[in-house]
Structures are given as structure tokens and as C-alpha cells.
Amino acid sequence: MNEIHYICKYTPVELIYALGGNPVPLNSMLPSFPLSDQVVEPNICGYGKSIVEECLSGRVKRLVLVNCCDSIKSVYDVLSEWNGLDFLFMFDLMHTTSECSKKKMESELKRFLKSWSEYGNAQFDKARFFSAFNHEEGVDGEYIALSGGRVGDELERLARESLSLPVRNLTCVSSRFLPPPDENIPEENLLSWYASSLLAQMPCMRMDDVLARRHIFEDERVKGIVYHTVKFCDFYNFEYSTLKNNTDLPLLKIETDFTTQSLGQLETRLDAFDETLSKVRKKDERRVGNMRAKGYYAGIDSGSTSTDVVVIDQDGRIVASKIIPTGSGSAKSAGKALSEALSAIGISLDEIVATVSTGYGRDRITHFDKSITEITCHAKGAFFLDPEVRTIIDIGGQDSKVILLGDDGEVVNFVMNDKCAAGTGRFLDFMARTLELTLPEMSAIGLDWKEDITISSMCTVFAESEVVSLVAENKAVPDIVHGLDVAVATKTLSLVRRIGGREKYMMTGGVARNEGVVRELGRLLGSSIEVSDKAQLVGAFGAALFAKEL
Amino acid sequence: MSGIVDKFGKAVYSLLQKDPEKARCLLSLGFRAKRLEYMYFPGKMNKASRMAASCTSRSMIDALTHPGDSAIVSLFTPSEILHSVGITPYSCEGLGCFLSGAFLERPFLEYAEREGISDTFCSYHKTFIGAAEEKLLPKPLFIISTSLACDANALTFRRLSNHFDVPHFVIDVPYEISEDSVSFVESEMRMMKKFVEENTKRKVDDELLSQILARSQRSMDYYERYLTLSKGKSIMRDLNDGMFACFMLHNLLGTRESEEYARKCVDVAEKASPSSAVNLLWIHSTPFWMENVRAITDFNENVAVVGCDMAYEGLLKADCSNPYRAMAERLVYSAFNGPVMRRIERGINEARRLGADGAVWFCHWGCKHTLGGATLAKRKFEEAGIPLLILPGDGCDRRHGGYGQVETRLGAFVEMLSERRGS
């Protein structure tokens, strides 16, 4: 009854409650936005689209907005025009917290009071107002700070499930805290006090003065930061840009489009982040591993394009390997790849002591002993092959990732591309098809370039049209391919720079076989890049090494 | 020609890695050469456009060569107070266009993205941040920005204030369109006066400021007259015209050159012969770097971009006896403030005044205000009988690509309007 949804921490939640409303934060991630896409252009933030979707679908009847950003203002425009809600209100929140801004907030509170009272025929209940103030969320001991842009309920739940330490959501509405008023405050001063109190909260990045936000990261109990940004919301990338250079805490940067579609990929990252935080467990694993009997160990990397199997003996030597297309089922392909690898060297499945799966399909291969993320497995495999490696650049079919290793081969930091094929193997695959080349041909032909052509677009679709235009202009194919190599290398370079990649570099994944890309990336890095002959098998190899330690 | 400029841009960037001071000198030399071209070899540009191009170029040169007398401002910052004490304002949109014109935007965009700034952030702002942090831009005296129309302002200017370690003043513009909001901004404009006095050690003379505001008003009146007179006239224009008009009527508003420019616009319109071109109203900035688009829009007897909302959004009648309130009114009553319907309605009215056959709603990548209003604008314009093309693109970033797509969409839209006119 009288449920009223709100989106922002600056919303006067206590006032709504005092007026008989039931304020509910609107914070769910949706799978897609079919209704919203009919009335809003696609390139605004997913959260804005989720609000429109919730309203148009009838799940939200009453809504209080704050003019947080241009996207939310657009949401207000669209919903005002639609005129299908029972109640819609938008607060005009200033960016500064000056005395003038406080007065403005007070007048906005009065405007809301009038508007809601007219709608619901409600009266202000002082006792209800005082009872609406909650005490701050208590936190005992160490925790992981979930910070940055708004984190939806589903992502928060995933973070809590994936991370071993307690998680504290410090984003947006989830970090709302107002101290209760003095009980003796005169009623005529109550709104003025309330306006100041609302503005005195921990500021979001939309506000002018954000200095107080440093307290989020200075709390000694914070043992790691999961920093989230929402695609098409630019505010928090600015904080991340500074934070990444100024914190010693383990930091995981993730981005979503505020749909549930990318939660699978995020689970991999969160699991890997948790693995980097869990060093104690790693030592225990080693100890147990040494007590194992003789035999063989299998690692399987179930990727989006290929399924790779490596079988090693007790000394860590590769005795068999197999790469097959993943096809339609991860588990089926895994079984097939393993049995083909084993039959090639005449070993039976019984002789395999332990198995570890990795890659996107790792959790669907249920008959393996353990699943570990490909980030940790890549680190393991690459460091075993060359202990001098400190930066692994892995470009696979749909992912680009850069993994930074410590001196003991542990994962210190990592970064992945976000839900975009730009700079991945699929981008090159797409372009090869456009140029009617096979991937091996593409790898070689780009080395023989003469004219330095710049491929401007990183969007796969636009780049294809650019390539078609260049072909129409009779540009030489080697020159176009070289331009594509440079484009991929440049995109990868930004990932390397983002986490402070350092020598020695090793490249893994399918794109490591593209000599043109490797050469251009080496040039941009000003360093040579090691490409192992096992470049595509490093993930599976790392998994096999982990199997040996089980 | 673009090949030479491309080489010039690469030379400036290469020099920047070794000696930023020399790179800045080389860039300002390039801007000077471009200014001479505008003045003495203007091609088909009309005399008002030439003047706008020349004045805007000069303000960019001044920003690079006299940083102690320059301030970074957001595009919609009222700059009359700065002009009254001899400070040159320059915006990231202005300099972003010039850097892109010099084929220099790409390394700065890549720098900003490497630093973690998102690829969905406005490319003018990213170029500007890259140029500042890679030391191409000199340290300004201070920074002033408004919250009007653009979320990027709050982020870019706060970051640059930290980077340069210079004071930053924010004019916070309420969303609500009311006289109370005008009073709110008026008090901020008075605080801005103090901020400027403290940071320049120069006294702002209120009488002089009133005179400058009166000049601003005359410039806006002339430009209004030009818009009315230009309907159905054949005026030699290109895609840059709207952006140059925008710079002349914002950061340079209040200068003698701005008034002279607006007067020349009237003169050009009065002397122009009738036109039968397909007329387009352009919403937001223009992708001046897309030569294939310019092949459609520039100096074309059959197609003309007759207006740009970046230029006319703030035109109004104000009482100049109170200069602070007059400046505040321009911000609060801007077509970009408040609900997007204000921008749409202003666009529809201007399209009618200018005799536009259709409108192009250019969704500059990164401008959430424009993107967010696009679908609603299309419906409202078309309900008013004015076809509208939603055209995604980028005003500054060549990497955005989409040459073929943009050309096809715009070309087809023009063909559709031609046919509509014929039927």
C-alpha cells in the first residue's frame, strides 16, 4: 500500500515515510529492456532504461526521481510524456552544498510535501518521521568494499556469494545513512535541519565536492575493493582513474550495462579476485599436492571458441594435448577432447589422478574434480613455463585480459575487456572473413605492409564498413590488415597500461598466433613479447598443474 | 590537404613527448596559419563566417600563448566578467574542435581512455583532458564551469583543477525554470565576480560590465534578426558555421568582435538572393571532420544547414542594467535547461522561423542529454510536420567511424525531403 519507489540516496525517504508512504529503492537488474527500447535511444545508461522498463511494465506505479544526471533527466522526460504513473516527482538537487543549495533543498522538500499530500491526502506524522531514521549498518571486522557506480541487487548478491570476506555495498542508495534528529528540535526548524542533513551524506560523484569519498577507501577494515561502473555512466570512471594509481588495496574493476546478462562473466572475475585474496588456501593446496601418488593430471579450458585439454605427468611435463571447437555443449566437448587426447597416447581415464576445469564452461563440466577461473590458471601455466614473466596478455575469442603477476607467480592484478568484441579474437575473425582471408593468412599478410593506414573505428560493425571502404579504394590488403593489427594492439595496450603492466610480457590465447598483432603490440610496449608454442594451451596447462596439487 | 594536416598533427604530438613548450609553439603556429587562411583565402565562406573563424582561432592562439591571461571555461559559462578584466576564456568544445581539426584528437583520446576514463565519455572533454595532462595545454589562471546541459563539466573541470592546481568556480544552475532560480544564479554570478577579482587582482567595474552586457544584448538581437531574415535565402555556409556561431555567441559574447560578427550576419542575409535549397536545422554539434558529410552540406546550392541549436539556445531579451541577473537569465532560460521539451519546442519554433524542411538530431556520442531526448524529439518534430533524422555520430572523434552509415542516412534524408518538397 502506498509503495513509492526511489532511486537516489538524496531522496527524503524519512519524509515519505512520515507522510504515510512506503519508500522502496528501485535497484533490480533486468535481463533486457524490450519496452524501454521502444521509447528511449539505446545509448543511455542501463539503469535509466531499467527505470523506464519497470514503469512501462506496470511494476512501478509511484516514483520519486532526483535529477542525478542527464540520463535520469531523460527518464523523467520520457515518463512525464508517457503520463502512465500514478505519481511522478523529480527533485531538483543542486551540485553544491552551499547555504543557497540547502535553502533550495528545503524548498524542494516543501514542494514534495505539497505534491504528495495532494496526491495521497496525507498528513505529516512527526513520530513516524523520527522513527524512520535507521542506525548505520554495523560492520564487524574486515570486509570487501563494493564501491563506484550503482550496484544492482543481483550483482550485490553475486559478490556476496563469490567472495570469502563479508561484502559491504557502499554504492548509491545502498550506502544511505542519515543520523536521527535531536528530539528537541523545534518543528519550524525541522525541514531546514533535514535539508542540511540530506546534503551532508557521503557525496556521490555527481556532487561538486567529493573529497569526503576518500574515507570509503581509507577504512583500515577494507581488504579489497570491487569497483563497479555502469556503461554509459561516466561519473565513476573518473574516481577509478585516480583510485587505481593511489591505492595499495587489491582492486577489481568491473563494468555492467545493468542487465543480468553479464553476470556469468562477472562471476569468473569475482571468483578470480577471491582466489587472489586467498593465499592461505593456496599454501594448503601445495602441501596436500605433494602427498599425491604417481599418475597423470588433466586440465581443460572450456572457452567460447575452443576446448583445450592438457594432460601432464607427475613432473609437470605435457604428455598429451588436444584442441577442438567447443560447439554446442561444454561438457560434451570436454569429454570428447579428453578422450581424444588420452587415446592418442594410449592412457586410460583411470590413470588420471585429478582433473581441473577452467574457462567459461568450467562450471558446466561437473565430472571434473574442481573448477578454477582461467585468470588464475593462465597465471599458473605461464609462470611455470617462464618464471620471469610478470605480465600475461591473453586475447581469446571473446575476451581480452591482462594479468599482472607477482614475483612468486601470484595474481597481483588483472583487467578484462567489457562486453564488447573490440580488440578480441572475434574482431579479427570478423575482419578476416570480410577480407576473405583465413586467420593464418591474415597473421602473415599484415607483416608485409607498405602504407600506414589507420583504422579509426574500434566498433566491429563500423570497422567492417571502414574495411569495405578501404577495399573499394583499392588499398592493399596487407596495409589494411596492418591497420587492423595496430587497432587491436592499441586497444590491448590501454588494458596493459591500466594495470601497470611490466616486463617480461607473455602473450597467450588464440590471437598470440597472429604475428602482426604481436609485433605491433611489442612496438607499442617498447618491449619484446614472449609467445610460447603452447600459447593456446596455457589455461589448460595451468589447470592441469592445479590438478596435480589437489 | 588533410594529409598535410595529419602530418602536422603527428609532428606536434611527437614534439610534445620531448618538449611540450615547443609543441605548443608549433601548434599555435599552425593555428595562426589557419587563421591567415580564413582571413585571406576564405574560399566560399561568407564574410560573417570568416570573421567568426578568425576570432575563434585567435582566442585559441591566445589561450596557448598567454596562459596567464586565460581561463578554461565550460561552453555555456557567461564570460562578460572575464572580458571586462581582459581574460581570454576558452572551452573544451572550442579547443577540442581545433585539436581535432589539426588531427591531434586521437592520441589524447587514447591517453584519457588508458587513464581509465570511459569510452562513452564525451570526446571533446576527453581530448581536452588528454591535451592538458599530456602537457600540451599550459596552466590557465583558473577554471569556471556551469552545470548547465552537460554532466561532463563537473567531472572534467574538477579533474583539471586538481591537475593544474588552479582554483575552480562552479555556477550551479537549478533545473527549475523560475525567477527564484534566476535569483539563485544571480547570487552565484556575484560570487563569480569576487572569484575573478581575487584571482586576477583586477577590479570588475560594474559600469563597464553593464556596457559589455548591452553589447551582448545587441549581438543577440542582431543574430535574432539574422535568423529571421535568412529564411529562404541563399547564403554560402558550411558545417562549421553553426559551431563558430556558437563560440561567438557564448564564450566570445560581449566582445566587440561578437557584435560585429552578428551585424555582418544580418548584412549577409539582407544581401542574399532567394534559395530553393533543402534546408536543414542542425541539433547539437557538427561532425566537421567527416568530409563525406560536408560534401552534402557545405556551400551547396541544393542543401543548406540553416541553423544550429548550439548557437541560438541562449538568445533572449534581458535587462542589462543588472548585468548579473542578465547573465543568470541566459543560463536559467537556456533551451538546454529543464525538461528536454524546452529544447524540442525551441527547435520546432526555430525550424519554422528558418524555413527548415527537416531537422537533424545529431546524437554526439557521449552527450546523454541529446541521446536521451532523441526519440521524444523525433515524435514531437514530426507531429509538428517537420521530419527529423536521428543521426548518431561524433563531433570530434575520428575513431567513431561510421562514414558510410552517416553519409547514407543523411543522403537519404535529404532525398526524402527533396521529394517531399516536390510533391
PDB file of C-alpha atoms in Angstrom, chain A residues 9 27 136-137 146 148 156 168-178 201-204 213 216 236:
ATOM      1  CA  LYS A   9      20.280   8.496  -1.632  1.00  0.00           C
ATOM      2  CA  ASN A  27      17.590  -1.353  -7.681  1.00  0.00           C
ATOM      3  CA  GLU A 136      24.260   2.896  10.250  1.00  0.00           C
ATOM      4  CA  GLU A 137      24.857  -0.642   9.031  1.00  0.00           C
ATOM      5  CA  LEU A 146      31.715  -2.701  -3.146  1.00  0.00           C
ATOM      6  CA  GLY A 148      31.740   3.005  -7.532  1.00  0.00           C
ATOM      7  CA  GLU A 156      25.487  -7.484  -4.877  1.00  0.00           C
ATOM      8  CA  ARG A 168      29.724  -4.007   2.142  1.00  0.00           C
ATOM      9  CA  ASN A 169      27.769  -2.249  -0.587  1.00  0.00           C
ATOM     10  CA  LEU A 170      28.839   1.387  -0.468  1.00  0.00           C
ATOM     11  CA  THR A 171      27.235   2.479  -3.716  1.00  0.00           C
ATOM     12  CA  CYS A 172      24.370   4.892  -4.237  1.00  0.00           C
ATOM     13  CA  VAL A 173      21.108   4.113  -2.371  1.00  0.00           C
ATOM     14  CA  SER A 174      22.766   1.181  -0.619  1.00  0.00           C
ATOM     15  CA  SER A 175      25.064   3.488   1.336  1.00  0.00           C
ATOM     16  CA  ARG A 176      22.364   5.866   2.516  1.00  0.00           C
ATOM     17  CA  PHE A 177      22.737   6.958   6.123  1.00  0.00           C
ATOM     18  CA  LEU A 178      21.238   9.942   7.950  1.00  0.00           C
ATOM     19  CA  GLN A 201      25.716  12.497   3.374  1.00  0.00           C
ATOM     20  CA  MET A 202      28.758  10.846   1.858  1.00  0.00           C
ATOM     21  CA  PRO A 203      28.689  12.565  -1.553  1.00  0.00           C
ATOM     22  CA  CYS A 204      28.203  10.688  -4.773  1.00  0.00           C
ATOM     23  CA  ARG A 213      34.723   9.951  -0.560  1.00  0.00           C
ATOM     24  CA  ILE A 216      35.492   4.930   1.841  1.00  0.00           C
ATOM     25  CA  TYR A 236      32.713   6.811 -11.535  1.00  0.00           C
TER      26      TYR A 236
END
